[in-house]
Coordinates of C-alpha atoms and ligand atoms in Angstrom, one line a residue:
M1 CA 0.0 0.0 0.0
V2 CA 1.3 3.5 -0.9
K3 CA 0.3 6.6 1.2
G4 CA -0.4 10.1 0.2
I5 CA -3.1 12.8 0.9
G6 CA -6.8 12.1 0.1
G7 CA -7.6 15.0 -2.3
S8 CA -11.1 13.8 -3.4
A9 CA -13.3 11.4 -1.6
G10 CA -14.3 8.1 -3.2
Y11 CA -12.9 4.7 -4.3
G12 CA -11.9 3.5 -7.5
V13 CA -10.2 0.4 -9.2
G14 CA -8.7 0.5 -12.6
K15 CA -5.8 0.2 -15.0
I16 CA -3.2 2.9 -14.9
V17 CA -2.4 5.3 -17.6
I18 CA 0.5 7.4 -17.1
I19 CA 0.1 11.0 -18.1
S20 CA 3.6 12.4 -18.7
N21 CA 3.9 16.0 -19.0
A22 CA 7.4 15.8 -19.9
K23 CA 8.5 18.7 -22.1
P24 CA 9.5 17.9 -25.7
E25 CA 13.2 17.7 -26.7
Y26 CA 14.6 20.4 -29.1
T27 CA 18.0 21.4 -30.3
V28 CA 19.1 24.9 -29.3
R29 CA 20.2 26.6 -32.5
P30 CA 21.3 30.0 -33.4
V31 CA 19.0 32.0 -35.7
K32 CA 19.9 34.5 -38.3
D33 CA 16.4 35.6 -39.5
T34 CA 15.3 36.9 -36.2
E35 CA 12.2 38.6 -37.6
A36 CA 10.9 35.2 -38.9
E37 CA 11.7 33.5 -35.6
V38 CA 9.7 36.3 -33.7
K39 CA 6.8 35.6 -36.2
R40 CA 7.1 31.9 -35.5
Y41 CA 6.7 32.6 -31.6
E42 CA 3.8 34.9 -32.2
D43 CA 2.1 32.2 -34.3
A44 CA 2.7 29.8 -31.5
V45 CA 1.2 32.2 -28.9
E46 CA -1.8 32.6 -31.2
A47 CA -2.2 28.8 -31.5
F48 CA -1.8 28.4 -27.7
E49 CA -4.5 31.0 -27.1
A50 CA -6.9 29.4 -29.5
K51 CA -6.4 26.0 -28.0
T52 CA -6.6 27.1 -24.4
Q53 CA -9.7 29.2 -24.9
A54 CA -11.4 26.3 -26.5
M55 CA -10.4 24.1 -23.6
A56 CA -11.7 26.7 -21.1
D57 CA -15.0 27.0 -22.9
S58 CA -15.5 23.2 -22.8
M59 CA -14.5 23.1 -19.1
R60 CA -16.9 25.8 -18.2
G61 CA -19.8 23.6 -19.2
K62 CA -18.4 20.7 -17.1
V63 CA -16.8 21.9 -14.0
G64 CA -17.6 25.6 -13.6
D65 CA -16.4 28.9 -14.2
H66 CA -13.6 29.0 -11.7
N67 CA -11.7 26.2 -13.4
A68 CA -12.1 27.7 -16.8
E69 CA -10.7 31.0 -15.4
I70 CA -7.6 29.1 -14.3
L71 CA -7.0 28.2 -18.0
E72 CA -7.8 31.6 -19.1
G73 CA -5.3 32.8 -16.6
H74 CA -2.7 30.8 -18.5
I75 CA -3.3 32.9 -21.6
L76 CA -3.0 36.1 -19.6
L77 CA 0.4 34.7 -18.1
L78 CA 1.7 33.9 -21.5
K79 CA 0.6 37.2 -22.9
D80 CA 2.0 39.2 -20.0
P81 CA 3.9 42.1 -21.6
G82 CA 6.9 41.4 -19.5
M83 CA 7.1 37.8 -20.6
E84 CA 6.7 38.8 -24.3
E85 CA 9.3 41.4 -24.1
I86 CA 11.9 39.0 -22.6
V87 CA 11.2 36.4 -25.1
K88 CA 11.3 38.6 -28.1
S89 CA 14.5 40.4 -27.1
T90 CA 16.1 37.0 -26.5
I91 CA 15.0 35.9 -29.9
K92 CA 16.4 39.1 -31.4
S93 CA 19.7 38.4 -29.8
G94 CA 19.9 35.3 -32.1
T95 CA 18.4 32.5 -29.9
C96 CA 15.7 30.1 -31.3
A97 CA 12.1 30.7 -30.1
E98 CA 12.0 27.5 -28.0
A99 CA 15.1 28.2 -25.9
A100 CA 14.2 31.9 -25.6
F101 CA 10.8 31.0 -24.4
E102 CA 12.0 28.3 -22.0
S103 CA 14.6 30.6 -20.4
A104 CA 12.0 33.1 -19.7
C105 CA 9.6 30.5 -18.1
D106 CA 12.6 29.4 -16.0
M107 CA 13.1 32.9 -14.8
F108 CA 9.5 33.2 -13.7
I109 CA 9.5 29.8 -12.2
Q110 CA 12.5 30.6 -10.0
M111 CA 11.0 33.9 -9.1
F112 CA 7.8 32.1 -7.9
Q113 CA 9.6 29.4 -6.1
S114 CA 11.9 31.7 -4.2
T115 CA 8.9 33.1 -2.3
G116 CA 8.1 29.7 -0.6
D117 CA 4.5 30.7 -0.9
E118 CA 1.9 28.0 -1.5
L119 CA -0.2 30.0 -3.8
L120 CA 2.7 31.2 -5.9
Q121 CA 3.9 27.5 -5.9
Q122 CA 0.7 27.0 -7.8
R123 CA 1.9 29.6 -10.3
V124 CA 4.9 27.3 -10.8
T125 CA 2.6 24.5 -11.8
D126 CA 0.7 26.9 -14.2
M127 CA 4.1 28.0 -15.6
N128 CA 5.4 24.5 -16.0
D129 CA 2.1 23.6 -18.0
I130 CA 2.3 26.7 -20.2
R131 CA 6.0 25.9 -20.9
T132 CA 5.3 22.3 -22.0
R133 CA 2.4 23.2 -24.1
M134 CA 4.0 26.0 -25.9
L135 CA 7.1 23.9 -26.6
K136 CA 4.9 21.3 -27.9
I137 CA 3.3 23.8 -30.4
L138 CA 6.8 25.1 -31.3
T139 CA 8.3 21.7 -32.0
N140 CA 5.0 20.2 -33.5
T141 CA 4.9 17.4 -30.8
P142 CA 1.4 15.9 -30.5
D143 CA -0.5 16.8 -27.2
I144 CA -1.5 14.1 -24.8
N145 CA -5.1 13.5 -25.3
I146 CA -6.5 12.6 -21.9
A147 CA -9.9 12.5 -23.5
D148 CA -9.1 9.2 -25.3
V149 CA -8.2 7.2 -22.1
P150 CA -10.6 4.0 -21.9
E151 CA -13.1 3.4 -19.4
G152 CA -11.8 2.2 -16.0
T153 CA -8.6 4.4 -16.1
V154 CA -6.6 5.4 -13.1
L155 CA -4.6 8.4 -14.1
V156 CA -1.1 8.6 -12.8
A157 CA 0.8 11.9 -13.3
E158 CA 3.4 14.1 -11.5
D159 CA 0.8 16.7 -11.3
L160 CA -2.4 17.0 -12.9
T161 CA -2.5 20.4 -14.6
P162 CA -5.7 22.4 -15.4
S163 CA -5.1 22.0 -19.2
M164 CA -4.9 18.2 -18.8
T165 CA -7.9 18.0 -16.6
A166 CA -10.0 20.0 -19.2
G167 CA -10.1 16.8 -21.4
I168 CA -11.1 14.3 -18.8
V169 CA -14.1 12.3 -19.5
K170 CA -15.4 11.8 -16.1
E171 CA -17.0 8.4 -16.8
H172 CA -13.7 7.0 -18.1
V173 CA -11.5 7.9 -15.1
T174 CA -12.0 5.9 -11.9
G175 CA -9.2 7.4 -10.0
I176 CA -6.2 9.8 -9.9
I177 CA -2.9 9.5 -8.2
T178 CA -0.3 12.3 -8.4
E179 CA 3.3 12.8 -7.0
V180 CA 2.6 16.4 -5.8
G181 CA -0.4 18.5 -4.7
G182 CA -2.0 19.1 -1.5
K183 CA -5.8 19.5 -0.5
T184 CA -5.9 23.0 -1.9
S185 CA -4.0 22.5 -5.1
H186 CA -5.6 22.8 -8.5
S187 CA -5.6 19.0 -9.0
A188 CA -7.5 18.5 -5.8
I189 CA -10.0 21.3 -6.5
L190 CA -10.6 19.9 -10.0
A191 CA -10.7 16.3 -8.9
R192 CA -13.4 17.2 -6.4
A193 CA -15.3 19.3 -8.9
L194 CA -15.4 16.2 -11.3
Q195 CA -16.0 13.9 -8.2
I196 CA -13.2 11.5 -9.1
P197 CA -11.4 9.9 -6.2
A198 CA -7.8 11.3 -5.9
V199 CA -4.6 10.5 -3.9
L200 CA -2.2 13.2 -4.1
S201 CA 1.3 13.6 -2.9
V202 CA 2.5 10.0 -3.3
S203 CA 6.2 10.4 -3.6
G204 CA 7.8 8.6 -6.5
I205 CA 4.5 7.2 -8.0
V206 CA 5.4 7.8 -11.5
S207 CA 8.5 5.7 -11.4
M208 CA 6.7 2.8 -9.3
V209 CA 4.2 2.1 -12.0
H210 CA 3.6 1.2 -15.6
D211 CA 0.9 1.6 -18.1
G212 CA -1.7 -1.1 -17.7
M213 CA -0.8 -2.0 -14.1
E214 CA -3.9 -2.2 -11.8
A215 CA -4.4 0.1 -9.0
A216 CA -7.0 0.6 -6.3
V217 CA -7.5 4.3 -5.1
D218 CA -8.9 5.2 -1.7
G219 CA -9.4 8.9 -1.8
V220 CA -10.9 8.9 1.7
A221 CA -8.0 7.6 3.5
G222 CA -5.6 8.9 0.9
T223 CA -4.0 5.4 0.1
C224 CA -3.6 3.2 -3.0
I225 CA -2.8 -0.4 -3.6
L226 CA -0.7 -1.2 -6.6
E227 CA -1.4 -4.6 -8.3
P228 CA -4.3 -5.5 -5.8
D229 CA -5.2 -9.1 -5.5
E230 CA -8.8 -10.3 -6.3
A231 CA -9.9 -10.0 -2.6
E232 CA -8.4 -6.5 -2.3
K233 CA -10.1 -5.4 -5.6
E234 CA -13.4 -6.9 -4.4
A235 CA -13.2 -5.1 -1.2
Y236 CA -12.4 -1.7 -2.9
L237 CA -15.3 -2.3 -5.4
T238 CA -17.7 -2.9 -2.5
K239 CA -16.5 0.2 -0.7
R240 CA -17.0 2.1 -4.1
A241 CA -20.5 0.8 -4.4
D242 CA -21.4 1.7 -0.9
F243 CA -19.9 5.2 -1.3
L244 CA -21.8 5.8 -4.5
R245 CA -25.0 4.5 -3.0
E246 CA -24.5 6.8 0.0
Q247 CA -23.9 9.8 -2.3
E248 CA -27.0 9.0 -4.3
M249 CA -29.1 8.6 -1.3
L250 CA -28.0 12.1 -0.1
V251 CA -30.5 13.7 -2.7
I252 CA -33.3 12.8 -0.3
Y253 CA -31.9 15.7 1.8
K254 CA -32.1 18.2 -1.1
G255 CA -34.6 20.9 -0.3
K256 CA -35.0 19.7 3.3
D257 CA -34.5 21.7 6.5
T258 CA -31.3 21.0 8.4
Q259 CA -32.5 19.4 11.6
T260 CA -31.8 16.7 14.1
A261 CA -33.9 13.5 14.1
D262 CA -35.9 15.1 16.9
G263 CA -36.5 18.4 15.0
C264 CA -33.8 20.8 16.4
K265 CA -33.2 23.1 13.5
V266 CA -29.7 24.4 12.7
E267 CA -28.3 26.3 9.7
L268 CA -26.2 24.7 7.1
F269 CA -23.9 27.1 5.0
G270 CA -21.2 26.8 2.5
N271 CA -17.6 28.0 2.4
I272 CA -16.4 30.0 -0.7
G273 CA -13.2 31.6 -1.9
N274 CA -14.7 33.8 -4.8
P275 CA -18.2 35.0 -5.7
D276 CA -18.6 32.4 -8.5
E277 CA -18.5 29.6 -5.8
A278 CA -21.6 31.0 -4.4
E279 CA -23.4 29.4 -7.3
Q280 CA -22.3 26.0 -6.3
V281 CA -23.4 26.7 -2.7
V282 CA -26.8 27.4 -4.1
S283 CA -26.8 24.3 -6.3
C284 CA -25.6 22.1 -3.5
D285 CA -28.6 23.4 -1.4
G286 CA -26.5 25.5 1.1
E287 CA -28.6 27.8 3.1
G288 CA -26.2 30.6 3.0
V289 CA -22.4 31.3 2.9
G290 CA -20.8 30.9 6.3
L291 CA -17.3 32.0 5.2
F292 CA -16.1 33.9 2.2
R293 CA -12.4 33.8 2.3
T294 CA -11.7 37.2 0.8
E295 CA -7.8 36.7 0.7
F296 CA -8.4 34.7 -2.4
L297 CA -9.6 37.9 -4.2
F298 CA -6.4 39.5 -3.3
M299 CA -4.2 36.6 -4.1
G300 CA -5.8 36.2 -7.5
A301 CA -4.9 39.8 -8.5
S302 CA -1.6 41.3 -9.4
S303 CA -2.1 44.5 -7.3
L304 CA -4.6 45.5 -4.6
P305 CA -8.1 45.1 -5.7
S306 CA -9.9 48.5 -5.7
E307 CA -12.9 49.3 -3.5
E308 CA -14.9 49.1 -6.7
D309 CA -13.5 45.5 -7.7
Q310 CA -14.2 44.3 -4.2
F311 CA -17.7 45.9 -4.1
A312 CA -18.5 44.1 -7.4
A313 CA -17.4 40.8 -5.9
Y314 CA -19.3 41.1 -2.7
K315 CA -22.3 42.3 -4.3
K316 CA -22.3 39.3 -6.7
A317 CA -22.0 36.9 -3.8
A318 CA -24.8 38.6 -2.1
E319 CA -27.1 38.7 -5.2
T320 CA -26.4 35.0 -6.1
M321 CA -27.5 34.0 -2.5
Q322 CA -30.7 36.1 -3.0
G323 CA -31.2 37.4 0.5
K324 CA -29.6 34.4 2.3
A325 CA -26.8 35.1 4.8
V326 CA -23.3 35.8 3.3
I327 CA -20.6 35.9 6.0
I328 CA -17.6 37.8 4.6
R329 CA -14.3 37.4 6.3
T330 CA -12.1 40.4 6.1
L331 CA -8.6 39.9 4.7
D332 CA -6.9 36.9 6.3
V333 CA -3.3 37.6 5.1
G334 CA -0.1 36.3 6.6
G335 CA 0.7 33.0 8.2
D336 CA 0.7 30.6 5.1
K337 CA -1.1 33.3 2.9
D338 CA 1.2 35.6 1.3
I339 CA 0.1 38.3 -1.2
P340 CA 3.4 39.4 -2.9
Y341 CA 2.4 42.9 -3.7
L342 CA 1.6 43.8 -0.1
G343 CA 5.5 43.4 0.6
L344 CA 5.2 41.3 3.7
T345 CA 8.5 40.7 5.0
K346 CA 9.7 37.2 6.0
E347 CA 9.2 36.3 9.7
D348 CA 10.6 33.7 12.0
N349 CA 7.1 32.7 13.2
P350 CA 4.6 33.8 10.5
F351 CA 1.6 32.0 12.1
L352 CA 2.4 34.0 15.3
G353 CA 3.1 37.2 13.4
Y354 CA 1.9 40.1 11.5
R355 CA -1.3 38.8 10.0
A356 CA -5.1 39.0 9.5
V357 CA -6.6 41.7 11.7
R358 CA -3.4 42.8 13.1
Y359 CA -2.1 43.7 9.5
C360 CA -5.4 45.2 8.5
L361 CA -5.6 47.5 11.5
Q362 CA -2.2 48.9 10.8
H363 CA -3.0 49.4 7.1
E364 CA -6.0 51.4 7.5
E365 CA -6.3 52.8 4.0
M366 CA -6.5 49.3 2.6
Y367 CA -8.8 48.1 5.3
R368 CA -11.1 51.0 4.9
G369 CA -11.4 50.1 1.2
Q370 CA -12.5 46.6 2.1
L371 CA -14.9 47.7 4.8
R372 CA -16.5 50.3 2.4
A373 CA -16.9 47.8 -0.2
L374 CA -18.6 45.4 2.3
L375 CA -20.9 48.2 3.6
R376 CA -22.0 49.2 0.2
A377 CA -22.6 45.6 -0.8
S378 CA -24.7 45.1 2.2
A379 CA -27.5 47.1 0.4
F380 CA -27.8 44.1 -1.9
G381 CA -28.2 41.2 0.4
D382 CA -27.7 39.8 3.9
I383 CA -24.0 40.6 4.1
R384 CA -22.4 40.0 7.6
I385 CA -18.8 41.0 8.4
M386 CA -16.4 38.6 10.1
V387 CA -13.0 39.5 11.7
P388 CA -10.3 36.8 11.7
L389 CA -7.6 36.0 14.2
V390 CA -9.0 38.1 17.0
T391 CA -7.1 37.7 20.3
C392 CA -8.3 40.7 22.3
V393 CA -11.4 42.9 22.6
E394 CA -9.6 46.0 21.4
E395 CA -9.3 44.5 17.9
I396 CA -13.0 43.9 17.5
R397 CA -13.7 47.5 19.1
Q398 CA -11.3 49.1 16.6
V399 CA -13.0 47.4 13.7
K400 CA -16.3 48.6 14.8
E401 CA -15.0 52.1 15.3
L402 CA -13.7 52.2 11.9
L403 CA -17.1 50.9 10.5
K404 CA -18.8 53.6 12.4
E405 CA -16.7 56.2 10.7
L406 CA -17.2 54.6 7.2
M407 CA -20.9 54.7 7.8
S408 CA -20.9 58.3 8.4
E409 CA -18.8 58.8 5.2
L410 CA -21.3 56.7 3.2
D411 CA -24.2 58.6 4.7
A412 CA -22.5 61.9 3.6
E413 CA -22.2 60.4 0.1
G414 CA -25.7 59.5 0.1
R415 CA -24.8 55.8 -0.5
K416 CA -27.1 52.9 0.7
Y417 CA -26.0 50.3 3.2
N418 CA -27.3 48.0 6.0
K419 CA -27.0 50.3 9.1
D420 CA -27.4 47.1 11.4
I421 CA -24.9 45.0 9.4
P422 CA -23.9 42.2 11.8
V423 CA -20.3 42.1 12.9
G424 CA -18.8 38.7 14.1
V425 CA -15.6 37.4 15.5
M426 CA -14.0 34.4 14.2
I427 CA -12.8 32.3 17.2
E428 CA -9.7 30.6 16.2
T429 CA -7.2 31.4 19.0
P430 CA -6.8 30.1 22.5
A431 CA -7.0 33.7 23.5
A432 CA -10.3 34.3 21.9
S433 CA -11.7 31.1 23.3
L434 CA -10.7 32.1 26.8
I435 CA -12.2 35.5 26.7
A436 CA -15.2 34.3 24.6
D437 CA -17.5 35.8 27.2
L438 CA -15.9 39.3 26.8
L439 CA -15.9 39.0 23.0
A440 CA -19.5 37.9 22.9
K441 CA -20.5 41.3 24.6
E442 CA -18.9 43.0 21.4
A443 CA -19.9 40.7 18.6
D444 CA -23.1 39.9 16.8
F445 CA -22.1 36.3 16.1
F446 CA -19.1 33.9 16.5
S447 CA -17.8 31.4 14.0
I448 CA -15.3 28.8 15.3
G449 CA -12.3 28.3 13.0
T450 CA -11.3 24.9 13.9
N451 CA -8.4 24.7 11.4
D452 CA -6.5 27.4 13.3
L453 CA -8.1 26.8 16.7
T454 CA -6.6 23.3 16.6
Q455 CA -3.2 24.6 15.4
Y456 CA -2.9 27.1 18.0
T457 CA -4.4 25.2 20.9
M458 CA -2.1 22.3 20.3
A459 CA 0.8 24.5 19.3
V460 CA 1.1 22.5 16.2
D461 CA 1.8 23.9 12.7
R462 CA -1.2 22.9 10.7
G463 CA 1.0 22.1 7.6
N464 CA 3.9 20.3 9.3
A465 CA 3.6 16.5 8.6
K466 CA 6.1 15.7 11.4
V467 CA 3.7 16.9 14.1
S468 CA 0.4 16.2 12.3
Y469 CA -0.4 13.3 14.8
L470 CA -1.1 16.1 17.2
Y471 CA -3.3 18.1 14.8
S472 CA -6.7 16.8 15.5
A473 CA -10.0 18.3 16.6
Y474 CA -10.5 15.1 18.7
Q475 CA -7.9 16.2 21.1
P476 CA -9.6 16.8 24.6
A477 CA -8.0 20.3 24.6
V478 CA -9.7 21.2 21.4
L479 CA -13.0 19.7 22.3
R480 CA -13.2 21.5 25.6
S481 CA -12.4 24.7 23.8
I482 CA -15.2 24.2 21.2
K483 CA -17.7 23.5 23.9
H484 CA -16.6 26.5 26.0
I485 CA -17.0 28.9 23.0
I486 CA -20.5 27.6 22.1
E487 CA -21.6 28.0 25.8
A488 CA -20.1 31.5 26.0
G489 CA -22.0 32.5 22.8
K490 CA -25.3 30.9 24.1
E491 CA -24.8 32.6 27.4
A492 CA -24.6 36.0 25.7
G493 CA -27.5 35.0 23.3
I494 CA -25.5 35.3 20.1
P495 CA -25.5 32.5 17.4
V496 CA -22.4 30.5 17.1
G497 CA -21.3 28.8 13.9
M498 CA -18.4 26.8 12.9
C499 CA -16.5 27.3 9.4
G500 CA -13.3 25.1 10.1
E501 CA -13.1 21.6 8.4
A502 CA -14.4 20.0 11.6
A503 CA -18.0 21.2 10.9
A504 CA -18.3 18.6 8.1
D505 CA -16.8 15.7 10.1
P506 CA -19.5 13.1 10.6
L507 CA -17.7 11.8 13.7
L508 CA -17.7 15.2 15.4
I509 CA -21.2 16.3 14.3
P510 CA -23.0 14.6 17.3
L511 CA -20.9 16.4 19.6
L512 CA -21.5 19.7 17.9
I513 CA -25.2 18.9 18.1
S514 CA -24.9 18.4 21.8
F515 CA -22.9 21.6 22.5
G516 CA -25.6 23.4 20.6
L517 CA -23.9 24.8 17.5
D518 CA -26.2 27.0 15.6
E519 CA -24.7 27.0 12.2
Y520 CA -22.4 24.6 10.3
S521 CA -20.4 26.0 7.3
V522 CA -18.8 23.4 5.0
S523 CA -17.5 23.1 1.5
A524 CA -20.4 23.1 -1.0
T525 CA -20.0 19.3 -1.9
S526 CA -20.3 18.3 1.8
V527 CA -23.7 20.2 2.4
L528 CA -26.0 17.3 1.8
A529 CA -23.8 14.8 3.7
T530 CA -23.6 17.1 6.7
R531 CA -27.4 17.5 6.5
G532 CA -27.6 13.8 6.5
T533 CA -25.5 13.2 9.4
I534 CA -27.3 15.9 11.5
A535 CA -30.6 14.2 10.7
K536 CA -29.4 10.9 12.1
W537 CA -28.9 12.1 15.8
T538 CA -31.5 13.2 18.4
K539 CA -30.2 15.8 20.8
A540 CA -30.5 13.3 23.7
E541 CA -28.5 10.6 21.9
A542 CA -25.8 13.2 21.0
D543 CA -25.7 14.4 24.7
V544 CA -25.0 10.8 25.8
L545 CA -22.1 10.4 23.4
A546 CA -20.8 13.9 24.2
K547 CA -20.6 13.2 27.8
K548 CA -18.8 10.0 27.2
A549 CA -16.3 11.8 24.8
L550 CA -15.6 14.5 27.3
S551 CA -14.8 11.9 29.9
L552 CA -12.0 10.4 27.9
T553 CA -8.3 11.3 28.3
T554 CA -6.7 10.9 25.0
E555 CA -7.3 11.8 21.2
Q556 CA -7.1 8.1 20.3
E557 CA -9.9 7.2 22.8
V558 CA -12.1 9.9 21.6
E559 CA -11.7 9.0 18.0
A560 CA -12.3 5.3 18.7
L561 CA -15.4 6.1 20.6
L562 CA -16.7 8.5 17.8
A563 CA -15.7 6.1 15.0
G564 CA -17.6 3.2 16.7
E565 CA -20.8 5.4 17.0
K566 CA -20.6 6.7 13.4
R567 CA -23.9 7.0 11.6
Ligands
PEP601 C1 -10.1 28.2 10.2 O1 -9.0 28.5 10.7 O2 -10.7 27.1 10.7 C2 -10.6 28.7 9.1 C3 -11.8 28.3 8.6 O3 -9.9 29.6 8.3 P1 -8.7 29.2 7.4 O4 -8.8 27.7 7.1 O5 -8.8 30.2 6.1 O6 -7.5 29.7 8.1
MG602 MG1 -8.1 30.5 10.1

């Protein structure tokens, strides 16, 4: 068995097709007629644009706008004036188009890599993809046609680039295994959008396998078996059938209220990273947006998005949700989320450093722009503002003070906005948890960010594999904190939600029911499953389980108890 990261849930058994994205060979040669060589390069760019646009258009129908936009971003990257200038001037100095283009790509890749930033690492994948495809056009090398793989294929690739994925015929591919990529990589996002089981980050997989070899993929556990025997294949196929049946059965929850078996109603929202994803929340039956991570708007731009740009994005999300709640988190920059043009300096402890609300309050001009955009957009729907990484009362007070000033500004300009816009606090630090009673007096709502709450409570970097055994919401320390936060919110009479990954964890849901969580915010594709799990528990049953869980001493004991009771 080989281990990786589960990137997209599900089970699949099939025959491997290796998708090599190796760049084509060519001979570097000097050129005399540089004008003709520049023209050859320009023709290749044109061909790339036409091909890529066609792929984006076909993808738009299949997996949504966001994925098509990734491909359209490739056209923009290629046609970037800086890139064009470097390539053309290298050609004019007598280098062939292939070598000129490749050296320009290498320069960009090095630049992106040197930041060590996860999102810019993604640009490295994009740049590699563009390089290979442009070189194929320039050298007349035929492109891989992923669309032609036979039914029952397990795709194996170093990385699955957006351009490769565009051609995937969902019905033909039963699984994906890649050497690189994490839960937030394009390959993971695309695999989830296509609902193909995927295991990512399997080191050395491409050299371990050959075409035609059989493989069983477990996208839930993040493992695969190479050359499974008959019994193993059978077991995987049974798991696959059960999984698919479960997925199909979830449609019974479509259009239903989210409530426990004994009728306690709660809210079930979706998490989004851009306004287009609000459409997916609607189509997956989410009852609102519980977390709009606005940093993705900032990361996706090459300079600070203007107030107008932000206003348009927030308004679009609000309008898509048609009056349902849209909780928008103000910029959560820093930690592992760098935004190059903000010029953040490297810090020894970035997760403990200059980030999120701390950064925003010291960059008032920028923050004012975001808050004004949010206020203005609040005239078009039920927008609620959420402040991340709060650790003391002053931070939320300062944000509210700023909002008051901005409201007067908007009044003077005669602009419309919701004067009673709710302002909430994200509880994701031990400090916020410990002073939840004090924060509750200042906030209109809480949302528990368990991804960070677990990281900070356990003092364990959420991305460090060496200490990942400690990174668990089943840890008694984390469970107590969650319970305490919900109780503090209840005491103060404000609603408490959860927008970290734990909100969709079927093992944890009965405990959240027992603690009295009011709102669950999960990824769009988890909405129905979460509604289904909530429906299987009565409050009294959940209370019995929660009491037992809280009496246990270790994370393993808690997990074993919850796994044994899973519904
Ligand atoms: C969290 O910390 O739980 C959360 C939802 O925010 P993010 O994952 O963006 O840090
Ligand atoms: Mg967080």
